[in-house]
Amino acid sequence: MSHLVVGTAGHIDHGKSALVLALTGTDPDRLEEEKARGITIDLGFAHLRDGDTTIAFVDVPGHERFVRNMLAGVGGIDAVLLVVAADESVMPQTREHFDICRLLAISRGVIVITKSDLADEETVELVRADIAELVKGSALAAAPVIPVSARSGAGLDRLREALRALAAATPERRERGAARLPIDRVFTMRGFGTVVTGTLVSGAVHVDEELEVVPGERRVKVRGLQMHGEPVVRAHAGQRVALNLAGDDVKNLSRGQVLVHPGTLKGTRTVDAWIDVLPAARALRHGARVRFHQGTTEVMARVSIVAMPAAADSMLSIGRGEGGYARLRLESEAAVTRGDRFVLRSYSPTVTVAGGRIADPAAPAGGVRLEPTLQRFATLLAPLRGQANAETEAQALMVAETGPQGLAATALTWRMRVAPDDVTPTIRALVESGRAIDVGGRLVDPVWRTRLTERVLAALDAHHVAEPLSEGISREEVRERVLGNAAPGLAELVIHDLMKAGRVRGSDRLSIAGRDVALTTEEARVRDAIDQALRSAFLQPLESARLAEVAASTPAAVEKILQLLVRQKIVVRLDGMPFHRNSLERLKSEIRGLKEKVDGPGISVATFKDRYGLSRKHAIPLLEYLDRERVTRRVGDSRVLL
Ligand SMILES: Nc1nc2c(ncn2[C@@H]2O[C@H](COP(=O)(O)OP(=O)(O)OP(=O)(O)O)[C@@H](O)[C@H]2O)c(=O)[nH]1
Ligand SMILES: [Mg+2]
């Protein structure tokens, strides 16, 4: 079963719709107004079945005012049916439609000279010459040119034959990749609800599947699928489908939105692109306001021409017939991705001026007047021009640009157009070639592993110098203050690297290995004095003023040493009061030793304070400490020994 989507193209009244009707039996003009005025206004659809080949026709309007509708129609076609009337030959919209097809790289097609019944052979030959001139040097230069009359039926069989050959020669579209369906029509059907139609650009959709609407980030469910009027359970790339949608968010859908597998495409407002300006158009200037057309989307955009820092704005333009780099700032979101082709029309007069290809659908914010920007464009565009293996370079560039934050692996799909099935092998290729490290689903440039290692060492070193008594920086602070802008997985990896290499040690606090707490002689004396004083005080409280006196030092110096001793677990503070570790150990063993001797309700607060000669105020924190240490358990005002 093969599928071909063919779009008509050509000047108004040249017989495009009549030809589709003659080929398929379906009149593509369905609107009252179209029938009344005898012109096509919006897209029309019809299809032809030939053995196991289905040819879907998208019939476009020729009127110059409706080129935007034509653009929405040709976004998803495989081939063009370029129509030129024998009695008028090549006209302005013949050229404009053909330009659009070229800009969108539609490289297959059949050329039809319609209304052959209205012209003699000589005239038809002149039309042939005009056509040859038009398509010279293009992909359609060798396309068949077939005179046809929709009125008499002459030439229709030859045309059908040519279409059949076209279908046979056209490769099936990529089914790999995430589903992507630009909406070209939305309507409601009694008994069904909302129906949207479009051509599946990539991937496949199934009945009962959930899809996301982009832009808008709404979810809808596929209640039913139809292809050419018949229900199906699945449709794939290259097929025209009608989807019956369900869900709370199904209201207000419109042409230009795209249905995708959730999370595989995002709305964007800044894109980096290559632009080709048509030979017959005016130069595209920096700052120009244009209409950006991609798929079925149309949004206004502002062009920033990318050039070297020295170039003056007024000189910045891409000349007629030339190509160049540009950043497009869209005035509203569009659902586009890398590699997409688009068309630009000038704001006023509304004519087609250029087209191009998206290199990055989520260009970084900021100016384009920087030398690295030129390099960025060159790297991103090389693979789109067919340079082998350059895609890995382009991916590596995007990874590098995200710095220590890293690029989410999912961005490979929505930003780099990597099919979901190809994400894992792509990551592997980046990692194996040394372009990225994979930290918990984020890809980071390996230079950050080294840079952040240095950063941690420098921070620890500075800390040791500033606070020789400190035993390092808490792990949390290292993560948040020192490595705060790094992907969490990378921060962990860097700390792990340093510990494994033996350069950093610690658990709660990290310090540089070998940089032990350095006490001055005076500090060591104070420490020993405090140590001694606390040991001999046993459980008697020693306020810091008193400790300073005993140690012949200042309260501030004593406090610093006390903090060090607390961190070293030599001193324990209970309610702010310092006790020597040994005192508390002795207390615990003494109380445990009472177990055999005491019976009944255990020890009361009164017994405890009398035993150790403490005030009630000082006894309570010690008893609570014993509870916490599971030596005792409080029952009412008493302690049971455990
Ligand atoms: N004599 C003759 N008239 C034709 C032929 N094909 C179309 N016509 C007439 O030409 C007029 C325009 O035909 P359409 O098919 O509507 O032309 P179109 O290209 O679809 O026009 P737009 O969609 O508005 O751009 C109609 O009156 C048709 O009847 C033909 O082969 N011979
Ligand atoms: Mg028409």
XYZ file of C-alpha atoms and ligand atoms in Angstrom:
675
model
C 0.000 0.000 0.000
C 1.702 3.229 -1.048
C 0.582 6.782 -0.458
C 1.343 9.945 -2.320
C 0.173 13.404 -1.354
C 0.076 15.728 -4.346
C -0.569 19.451 -4.111
C -1.786 21.577 -6.977
C -0.031 24.841 -7.799
C -0.655 27.529 -10.334
C -2.311 30.802 -11.226
C -5.954 31.606 -10.520
C -8.494 30.110 -12.917
C -5.958 27.880 -14.623
C -8.126 24.839 -13.993
C -6.538 23.260 -10.892
C -9.809 22.373 -9.198
C -11.405 21.236 -12.458
C -8.434 18.934 -12.980
C -8.709 17.416 -9.491
C -12.432 16.869 -10.118
C -11.705 15.222 -13.472
C -9.101 12.921 -11.914
C -10.941 11.949 -8.745
C -14.617 12.621 -9.275
C -14.591 14.847 -6.182
C -15.021 18.602 -6.431
C -12.380 20.005 -4.057
C -14.225 23.329 -3.828
C -16.581 22.694 -0.935
C -17.420 26.181 0.409
C -20.628 27.963 -0.696
C -18.579 31.048 -1.460
C -16.178 29.075 -3.647
C -19.019 27.625 -5.660
C -20.706 31.038 -5.966
C -17.548 32.888 -7.028
C -16.065 30.072 -9.079
C -12.704 30.380 -7.350
C -10.926 28.373 -4.708
C -10.510 30.200 -1.411
C -9.286 27.547 0.978
C -7.697 24.135 0.684
C -9.713 21.362 -0.916
C -9.133 17.625 -0.626
C -9.841 14.643 -2.859
C -8.236 11.278 -3.520
C -7.713 8.685 -6.177
C -7.283 4.975 -5.646
C -5.275 3.000 -8.155
C -4.589 -0.608 -7.230
C -2.785 -0.435 -3.929
C -1.709 3.150 -4.476
C -3.646 6.043 -2.990
C -3.015 9.504 -4.290
C -4.346 12.277 -2.081
C -4.786 15.698 -3.656
C -4.516 18.952 -1.803
C -6.061 21.588 -4.033
C -4.862 25.111 -3.378
C -6.268 28.507 -4.338
C -4.510 30.457 -7.090
C -5.763 33.894 -6.058
C -2.881 36.086 -4.871
C -4.832 37.033 -1.744
C -4.993 33.389 -0.651
C -1.331 32.406 -1.022
C -1.261 31.933 2.756
C -3.813 29.128 2.367
C -1.775 27.686 -0.478
C 1.242 27.664 1.859
C -0.712 25.774 4.516
C -1.532 23.163 1.879
C 1.868 22.528 0.347
C 3.637 22.137 3.699
C 2.963 18.404 3.775
C 2.987 17.314 0.139
C 5.267 14.783 -1.555
C 4.924 16.169 -5.057
C 3.445 19.076 -6.973
C 0.980 19.145 -9.835
C 2.026 22.391 -11.477
C -0.840 23.685 -13.560
C -0.440 26.160 -16.437
C -3.435 27.065 -18.616
C -2.824 26.750 -22.335
C -4.626 30.031 -23.032
C -2.691 32.147 -20.497
C 0.652 30.412 -20.035
C 2.931 31.291 -17.096
C 1.407 34.012 -14.872
C 2.460 35.704 -11.578
C 1.083 33.047 -9.200
C 2.492 30.299 -11.421
C 5.871 31.800 -10.583
C 5.095 32.481 -6.934
C 3.713 28.968 -6.328
C 6.664 27.461 -8.129
C 9.079 29.609 -6.077
C 7.377 28.374 -2.926
C 7.749 24.750 -4.030
C 11.430 25.326 -4.686
C 11.964 27.029 -1.334
C 10.266 24.084 0.369
C 12.463 21.695 -1.627
C 9.518 19.896 -3.197
C 11.568 18.116 -5.793
C 9.025 15.849 -7.461
C 6.110 16.665 -9.658
C 4.226 16.628 -12.914
C 3.547 19.714 -15.004
C 0.146 19.988 -16.664
C -0.897 22.318 -19.457
C -4.626 22.600 -18.774
C -7.440 23.798 -21.011
C -5.656 22.254 -24.001
C -9.021 22.396 -25.790
C -8.747 26.199 -25.836
C -5.428 26.390 -27.671
C -3.970 25.133 -30.926
C -0.829 23.079 -31.081
C 1.360 26.052 -31.821
C 0.155 27.878 -28.719
C 0.701 24.764 -26.615
C 4.300 24.693 -27.880
C 4.783 28.318 -26.812
C 3.420 27.441 -23.374
C 5.850 24.519 -23.241
C 8.698 26.945 -23.972
C 7.554 29.285 -21.171
C 7.391 26.328 -18.785
C 10.843 25.125 -19.798
C 12.169 28.599 -19.061
C 10.445 28.641 -15.677
C 11.703 25.276 -14.464
C 15.173 25.506 -15.964
C 17.805 24.500 -13.453
C 15.238 23.286 -10.915
C 14.337 19.814 -9.717
C 11.336 19.891 -12.063
C 13.440 20.602 -15.155
C 13.017 16.991 -16.244
C 9.422 16.555 -15.043
C 6.875 15.409 -17.622
C 4.779 18.191 -19.197
C 1.334 16.880 -20.156
C -1.347 18.804 -22.047
C -4.779 17.988 -20.658
C -8.362 19.093 -21.070
C -10.634 18.627 -18.127
C -13.489 19.441 -20.465
C -12.818 16.827 -23.173
C -10.817 14.412 -21.058
C -7.894 14.554 -23.483
C -4.553 13.735 -21.851
C -6.096 12.517 -18.559
C -4.959 8.940 -19.080
C -1.392 10.068 -19.709
C -1.565 12.211 -16.592
C -2.831 9.285 -14.504
C 0.020 7.209 -15.853
C 2.542 9.910 -14.907
C 1.060 10.138 -11.401
C 1.314 6.386 -11.016
C 4.984 6.536 -12.012
C 5.495 9.383 -9.555
C 3.939 7.346 -6.748
C 6.150 4.389 -7.599
C 9.260 6.567 -7.608
C 8.525 8.367 -4.357
C 10.026 6.721 -1.284
C 7.795 6.128 1.721
C 8.244 8.790 4.349
C 10.015 8.230 7.597
C 7.841 6.386 10.014
C 10.507 6.591 12.652
C 10.310 9.686 14.688
C 7.681 11.175 16.892
C 4.203 11.656 15.487
C 3.745 15.125 14.055
C 0.548 16.284 12.430
C 0.181 19.932 11.431
C -3.536 20.705 11.560
C -4.909 22.040 8.271
C -8.615 21.877 9.008
C -10.852 21.754 12.088
C -14.583 21.155 12.100
C -17.274 19.685 14.280
C -19.427 16.798 13.163
C -22.770 16.099 14.705
C -22.496 12.967 16.794
C -18.689 12.967 16.622
C -17.544 16.289 17.993
C -14.239 17.789 16.965
C -12.479 16.499 13.869
C -9.105 17.742 12.632
C -7.330 16.810 9.424
C -3.775 16.976 8.219
C -0.888 15.110 6.636
C 1.280 13.139 9.065
C 4.781 14.514 8.604
C 6.466 11.807 10.660
C 5.745 8.941 13.031
C 2.425 7.206 13.473
C -0.795 7.784 15.405
C -3.121 5.204 16.917
C -6.708 5.217 18.042
C -6.984 5.825 21.821
C -3.601 7.506 21.945
C -3.021 10.736 23.812
C -1.544 13.616 21.840
C -0.351 17.073 22.753
C -1.393 20.255 20.977
C 1.550 22.605 20.328
C 1.641 25.535 20.848
C -0.714 25.383 23.793
C 0.517 22.288 25.597
C -2.964 20.858 25.809
C -3.768 17.151 25.777
C -6.318 15.465 23.537
C -7.218 11.863 22.913
C -7.649 10.210 19.536
C -11.169 8.793 19.678
C -11.242 7.764 16.028
C -9.124 7.843 12.867
C -10.159 7.983 9.229
C -8.221 7.832 6.009
C -10.105 8.936 2.929
C -13.432 8.358 4.609
C -12.668 4.917 6.016
C -12.019 4.131 9.667
C -8.530 2.863 10.511
C -6.799 2.131 13.824
C -3.429 3.522 12.826
C -1.994 6.010 10.350
C 1.633 6.734 9.551
C 3.909 9.321 7.992
C 2.885 10.490 4.550
C -0.803 9.735 4.994
C -3.638 12.214 5.125
C -5.812 11.548 8.120
C -8.880 12.835 9.888
C -8.791 12.528 13.669
C -11.845 12.583 15.873
C -10.585 14.078 19.108
C -11.869 13.887 22.658
C -10.845 15.593 25.864
C -11.521 18.727 27.848
C -8.980 20.675 25.850
C -10.388 19.960 22.438
C -12.002 23.405 22.101
C -10.443 26.211 20.074
C -8.104 24.100 17.981
C -7.057 25.775 14.775
C -4.969 25.474 11.629
C -1.321 26.066 12.443
C -1.294 24.049 15.632
C 0.460 20.711 15.571
C -0.505 17.406 17.185
C 2.475 15.497 18.569
C 3.409 12.747 20.972
C 3.593 14.515 24.342
C 6.919 16.234 25.014
C 8.432 15.630 21.575
C 7.969 19.139 20.168
C 7.809 22.524 21.849
C 6.498 25.915 20.883
C 9.291 28.380 20.214
C 9.757 32.073 19.483
C 13.405 32.264 18.442
C 14.881 30.198 15.646
C 18.265 30.194 13.936
C 18.108 29.492 10.237
C 19.658 29.585 6.830
C 17.756 31.886 4.473
C 17.690 32.003 0.680
C 16.329 35.181 -0.880
C 14.532 34.779 -4.210
C 16.335 36.226 -7.226
C 13.334 38.379 -8.103
C 12.778 39.682 -4.569
C 14.295 42.671 -2.822
C 17.208 42.182 -0.432
C 16.129 40.989 3.008
C 17.210 43.640 5.474
C 18.163 43.388 9.109
C 15.095 44.186 11.206
C 12.593 43.399 8.430
C 9.160 42.290 9.609
C 8.032 39.213 7.694
C 5.393 36.507 7.681
C 6.886 33.163 8.632
C 5.155 30.130 7.126
C 5.991 26.584 8.173
C 3.733 23.576 7.825
C 0.262 24.999 8.321
C 1.550 27.760 10.618
C 1.790 31.447 9.857
C 3.280 33.899 12.366
C 4.832 37.333 12.130
C 8.581 37.499 12.646
C 11.457 39.947 12.813
C 14.676 39.106 10.956
C 18.101 39.565 12.541
C 20.843 39.078 10.013
C 23.865 37.421 11.551
C 27.120 39.161 10.755
C 30.482 40.081 12.176
C 30.631 42.562 15.055
C 31.964 45.350 12.875
C 29.129 45.368 10.355
C 26.762 48.331 10.610
C 23.063 47.484 10.923
C 22.128 49.444 7.817
C 24.486 47.361 5.726
C 23.117 44.109 6.964
C 21.027 42.288 4.462
C 20.870 39.146 2.418
C 20.884 40.206 -1.222
C 18.503 38.957 -3.905
C 19.436 35.511 -5.069
C 21.757 35.113 -2.101
C 21.730 33.098 1.088
C 22.775 33.856 4.645
C 22.419 33.229 8.350
C 19.603 34.809 10.308
C 17.915 34.626 13.657
C 14.132 34.934 13.462
C 12.209 36.313 16.402
C 8.647 35.094 16.106
C 5.849 37.262 17.475
C 3.964 34.214 18.708
C 4.944 30.621 19.300
C 5.316 28.143 16.467
C 5.803 24.380 16.694
C 8.886 23.849 14.537
C 12.075 21.831 14.746
C 15.516 21.427 13.260
C 15.588 20.847 9.521
C 12.132 22.287 8.869
C 11.809 24.300 5.698
C 9.858 27.522 5.776
C 8.814 30.429 3.571
C 9.037 34.146 4.312
C 6.669 36.684 2.802
C 7.168 40.396 3.219
C 4.681 42.155 5.447
C 3.650 44.692 2.850
C 3.281 44.214 -0.017
C 2.496 40.615 0.819
C 4.734 38.718 -1.547
C 6.981 35.702 -1.195
C 10.563 36.881 -0.720
C 12.579 34.064 0.769
C 12.682 30.644 2.315
C 14.998 28.664 4.434
C 15.774 25.879 6.812
C 15.773 25.809 10.581
C 19.110 25.016 12.204
C 17.989 25.446 15.817
C 14.379 25.890 16.880
C 15.363 27.164 20.325
C 18.110 29.656 19.630
C 19.763 31.166 22.695
C 18.689 34.630 23.775
C 20.948 37.526 23.060
C 22.713 39.255 20.243
C 23.822 37.890 16.924
C 26.779 40.267 16.472
C 29.310 37.945 17.962
C 31.905 35.952 16.223
C 30.948 32.694 17.980
C 27.461 33.125 16.517
C 28.850 32.808 13.002
C 30.654 29.650 14.017
C 27.469 28.335 15.648
C 25.557 28.728 12.385
C 28.300 27.096 10.371
C 28.422 24.095 12.709
C 24.659 23.683 12.912
C 24.097 23.997 9.186
C 26.896 21.763 7.919
C 24.974 18.504 8.483
C 21.823 19.937 6.908
C 23.884 20.390 3.776
C 24.708 16.726 3.836
C 28.132 16.722 5.460
C 28.652 13.252 6.830
C 29.014 12.800 10.604
C 28.555 16.515 11.149
C 25.347 15.949 13.096
C 27.364 14.717 16.077
C 29.333 17.995 15.951
C 26.106 19.981 15.887
C 24.749 18.010 18.836
C 28.018 18.479 20.703
C 27.764 22.232 20.118
C 24.298 22.306 21.666
C 25.540 20.286 24.617
C 28.490 22.657 25.081
C 26.236 25.717 24.931
C 24.188 24.540 27.877
C 27.242 24.775 30.148
C 27.281 22.906 33.468
C 23.469 22.724 33.427
C 23.658 20.303 30.533
C 21.176 19.497 27.791
C 18.196 17.369 28.759
C 18.219 14.176 26.718
C 14.620 14.934 25.695
C 15.854 18.107 23.947
C 17.591 15.865 21.407
C 14.125 15.067 20.110
C 12.355 18.403 20.153
C 15.378 20.498 19.292
C 17.615 18.236 17.215
C 14.925 16.072 15.627
C 16.371 12.819 16.940
C 13.668 10.140 16.727
C 12.726 8.920 20.230
C 14.020 5.444 19.336
C 17.367 6.963 18.368
C 17.917 8.955 21.549
C 19.816 6.202 23.394
C 22.218 5.417 20.519
C 22.730 9.163 19.970
C 23.698 9.659 23.605
C 26.005 6.667 23.386
C 27.711 8.123 20.304
C 28.200 11.471 22.045
C 29.585 9.842 25.161
C 31.853 7.418 23.313
C 33.331 10.166 21.165
C 34.090 12.191 24.287
C 31.650 14.987 23.373
C 29.430 14.568 26.386
C 29.025 12.885 29.710
C 25.620 11.563 30.660
C 24.652 12.558 34.187
C 21.196 11.367 35.084
C 19.581 12.100 31.721
C 21.442 15.357 31.139
C 24.289 15.689 28.682
C 27.187 17.846 29.797
C 30.337 18.928 28.021
C 33.194 16.925 29.629
C 35.203 20.127 30.197
C 32.837 20.908 33.045
C 33.919 17.833 34.924
C 37.450 19.244 35.038
C 36.421 22.865 35.521
C 34.103 22.085 38.394
C 36.683 19.838 40.035
C 39.053 22.807 39.998
C 36.294 25.058 41.276
C 35.617 22.799 44.272
C 39.315 22.542 45.112
C 39.710 26.317 44.868
C 36.693 26.906 47.122
C 37.970 24.410 49.697
C 41.437 25.897 49.571
C 40.111 29.420 50.094
C 38.035 28.127 52.981
C 40.956 26.408 54.664
C 42.991 29.599 54.382
C 40.216 31.808 55.750
C 39.195 29.460 58.543
C 42.055 27.224 59.595
C 39.993 25.816 62.466
C 37.151 24.722 60.241
C 37.037 21.166 59.060
C 35.805 22.105 55.630
C 32.650 23.133 53.794
C 29.468 21.184 54.280
C 28.630 18.915 51.383
C 25.367 20.756 50.957
C 27.105 24.097 50.660
C 29.519 22.671 48.101
C 26.544 21.461 46.077
C 24.557 24.662 46.383
C 27.054 27.498 46.558
C 30.083 26.123 44.759
C 28.332 23.905 42.176
C 24.934 25.599 42.221
C 24.609 26.059 38.464
C 25.587 22.496 37.607
C 23.222 19.654 36.858
C 22.687 17.813 40.181
C 24.096 14.610 38.722
C 27.240 16.442 37.629
C 27.769 17.984 41.085
C 27.578 14.531 42.657
C 29.938 13.117 40.056
C 32.522 15.850 40.680
C 32.428 15.304 44.458
C 32.626 11.559 43.920
C 35.607 11.987 41.547
C 37.491 14.070 44.124
C 36.845 11.646 46.969
C 37.714 8.633 44.866
C 40.996 10.220 43.796
C 41.723 10.913 47.473
C 41.983 14.659 46.911
C 39.021 15.499 49.095
C 37.705 13.726 52.137
C 34.922 13.936 54.653
C 31.316 12.980 54.826
C 29.185 15.844 56.157
C 31.988 18.320 55.641
C 34.388 18.186 52.749
C 38.010 19.196 53.116
C 41.140 18.929 51.080
C 42.992 15.769 52.034
C 46.050 16.527 54.154
C 44.802 19.968 55.101
C 44.158 19.166 58.759
C 42.839 21.731 61.115
C 45.844 23.896 61.884
C 45.948 25.242 65.401
C 48.423 27.912 66.436
C 50.384 27.268 69.625
C 48.076 29.644 71.489
C 44.957 27.934 70.086
C 46.329 24.537 71.039
C 46.915 25.788 74.583
C 43.329 27.089 74.821
C 42.004 23.807 73.426
C 43.906 21.776 76.014
C 42.728 24.074 78.799
C 39.088 23.742 77.735
C 39.443 19.992 77.347
C 40.870 19.747 80.831
C 38.272 22.082 82.375
C 35.346 20.212 80.868
C 36.691 16.839 81.932
C 37.087 17.932 85.521
C 33.749 19.772 85.641
C 32.104 16.431 84.797
C 28.397 17.344 84.712
C 28.706 20.729 86.388
C 27.802 23.415 83.847
C 30.602 25.669 82.645
C 29.354 28.930 81.107
C 31.617 30.341 78.379
C 32.612 33.352 80.471
C 33.872 30.970 83.121
C 35.615 28.799 80.496
C 37.379 31.885 79.107
C 38.589 32.660 82.588
C 39.845 29.118 83.179
C 41.567 29.047 79.768
C 42.922 32.586 80.161
C 41.464 33.600 76.820
C 38.620 35.626 75.276
C 35.030 34.294 74.995
C 35.290 34.627 71.162
C 38.447 32.500 70.958
C 36.919 29.951 73.319
C 33.770 29.798 71.197
C 35.807 29.062 68.044
C 37.663 26.237 69.757
C 34.412 24.913 71.245
C 32.888 24.746 67.752
C 35.884 22.809 66.527
C 35.620 20.399 69.457
C 31.888 19.953 68.767
C 32.613 19.126 65.120
C 35.286 16.700 66.262
C 32.649 15.202 68.583
C 34.883 15.745 71.630
C 32.362 18.159 73.090
C 28.573 17.797 73.042
C 26.331 20.778 73.626
C 23.106 20.247 75.524
C 20.870 23.296 75.609
C 23.952 25.284 74.643
C 25.992 24.033 77.602
C 29.228 22.201 76.691
C 30.027 18.771 78.153
C 33.012 16.599 77.504
C 32.292 13.427 75.570
C 33.918 11.393 78.357
C 31.634 12.949 80.997
C 28.559 11.932 79.078
C 29.890 8.429 78.451
C 30.549 8.069 82.173
C 27.058 9.370 82.966
C 25.491 6.824 80.626
C 27.354 3.886 82.090
C 26.595 4.998 85.654
C 22.882 5.273 84.981
C 22.861 1.934 83.154
C 24.633 0.475 86.196
C 21.716 1.528 88.387
C 19.346 -0.807 86.637
C 19.921 -3.695 89.029
C 19.725 -1.522 92.114
C 16.672 0.549 91.369
C 13.225 -0.933 91.221
C 9.751 0.489 91.032
C 9.196 3.713 89.168
C 12.849 4.337 88.162
C 14.676 7.608 88.815
C 12.859 10.835 89.519
C 14.220 14.247 88.534
C 14.783 14.929 92.236
C 16.878 11.779 92.722
C 18.923 12.599 89.645
C 19.693 16.201 90.591
C 20.579 15.220 94.140
C 22.828 12.436 92.953
C 24.872 14.779 90.714
C 24.407 17.969 92.718
C 22.647 19.787 89.878
C 19.905 22.401 89.790
C 16.646 21.320 88.165
C 17.380 23.680 85.249
C 20.645 21.850 84.523
C 19.381 18.362 85.270
C 16.596 18.388 82.660
C 18.813 18.691 79.516
C 20.947 15.791 80.760
C 17.909 13.605 81.405
C 16.543 14.434 77.980
C 19.922 13.508 76.544
C 19.686 10.120 78.279
C 16.197 9.657 76.794
C 17.531 10.428 73.336
C 20.399 8.015 73.855
C 17.849 5.361 74.876
C 19.352 4.901 78.310
C 16.116 6.017 79.941
C 12.527 6.626 78.996
C 10.390 9.311 80.500
C 7.225 8.164 82.253
C 5.400 11.079 83.920
C 7.973 12.858 86.064
C 10.148 9.814 86.316
C 12.631 7.858 84.169
C 12.418 4.150 83.551
C 15.773 2.495 82.912
C 15.907 0.703 79.596
N -12.330 24.961 -21.644
C -11.841 24.514 -20.488
N -12.173 25.155 -19.383
C -11.684 24.692 -18.233
C -10.832 23.571 -18.190
N -10.474 23.388 -16.892
C -11.099 24.346 -16.172
N -11.822 25.128 -16.981
C -12.613 26.269 -16.569
O -11.771 27.269 -16.040
C -12.374 27.926 -14.948
C -11.480 27.860 -13.733
O -11.316 26.535 -13.364
P -10.938 26.155 -11.893
O -10.688 24.701 -11.895
O -11.884 26.688 -10.921
O -9.596 26.936 -11.800
P -8.628 26.972 -10.531
O -7.253 26.923 -11.045
O -9.026 25.944 -9.578
O -8.914 28.408 -9.945
P -8.539 28.921 -8.464
O -8.698 27.743 -7.583
O -9.451 29.998 -8.124
O -7.145 29.351 -8.544
C -13.703 27.224 -14.724
O -14.732 27.971 -15.327
C -13.532 25.903 -15.426
O -14.734 25.392 -15.948
C -10.500 22.931 -19.398
O -9.743 21.954 -19.469
N -11.056 23.437 -20.548
Mg -9.458 26.013 -7.648
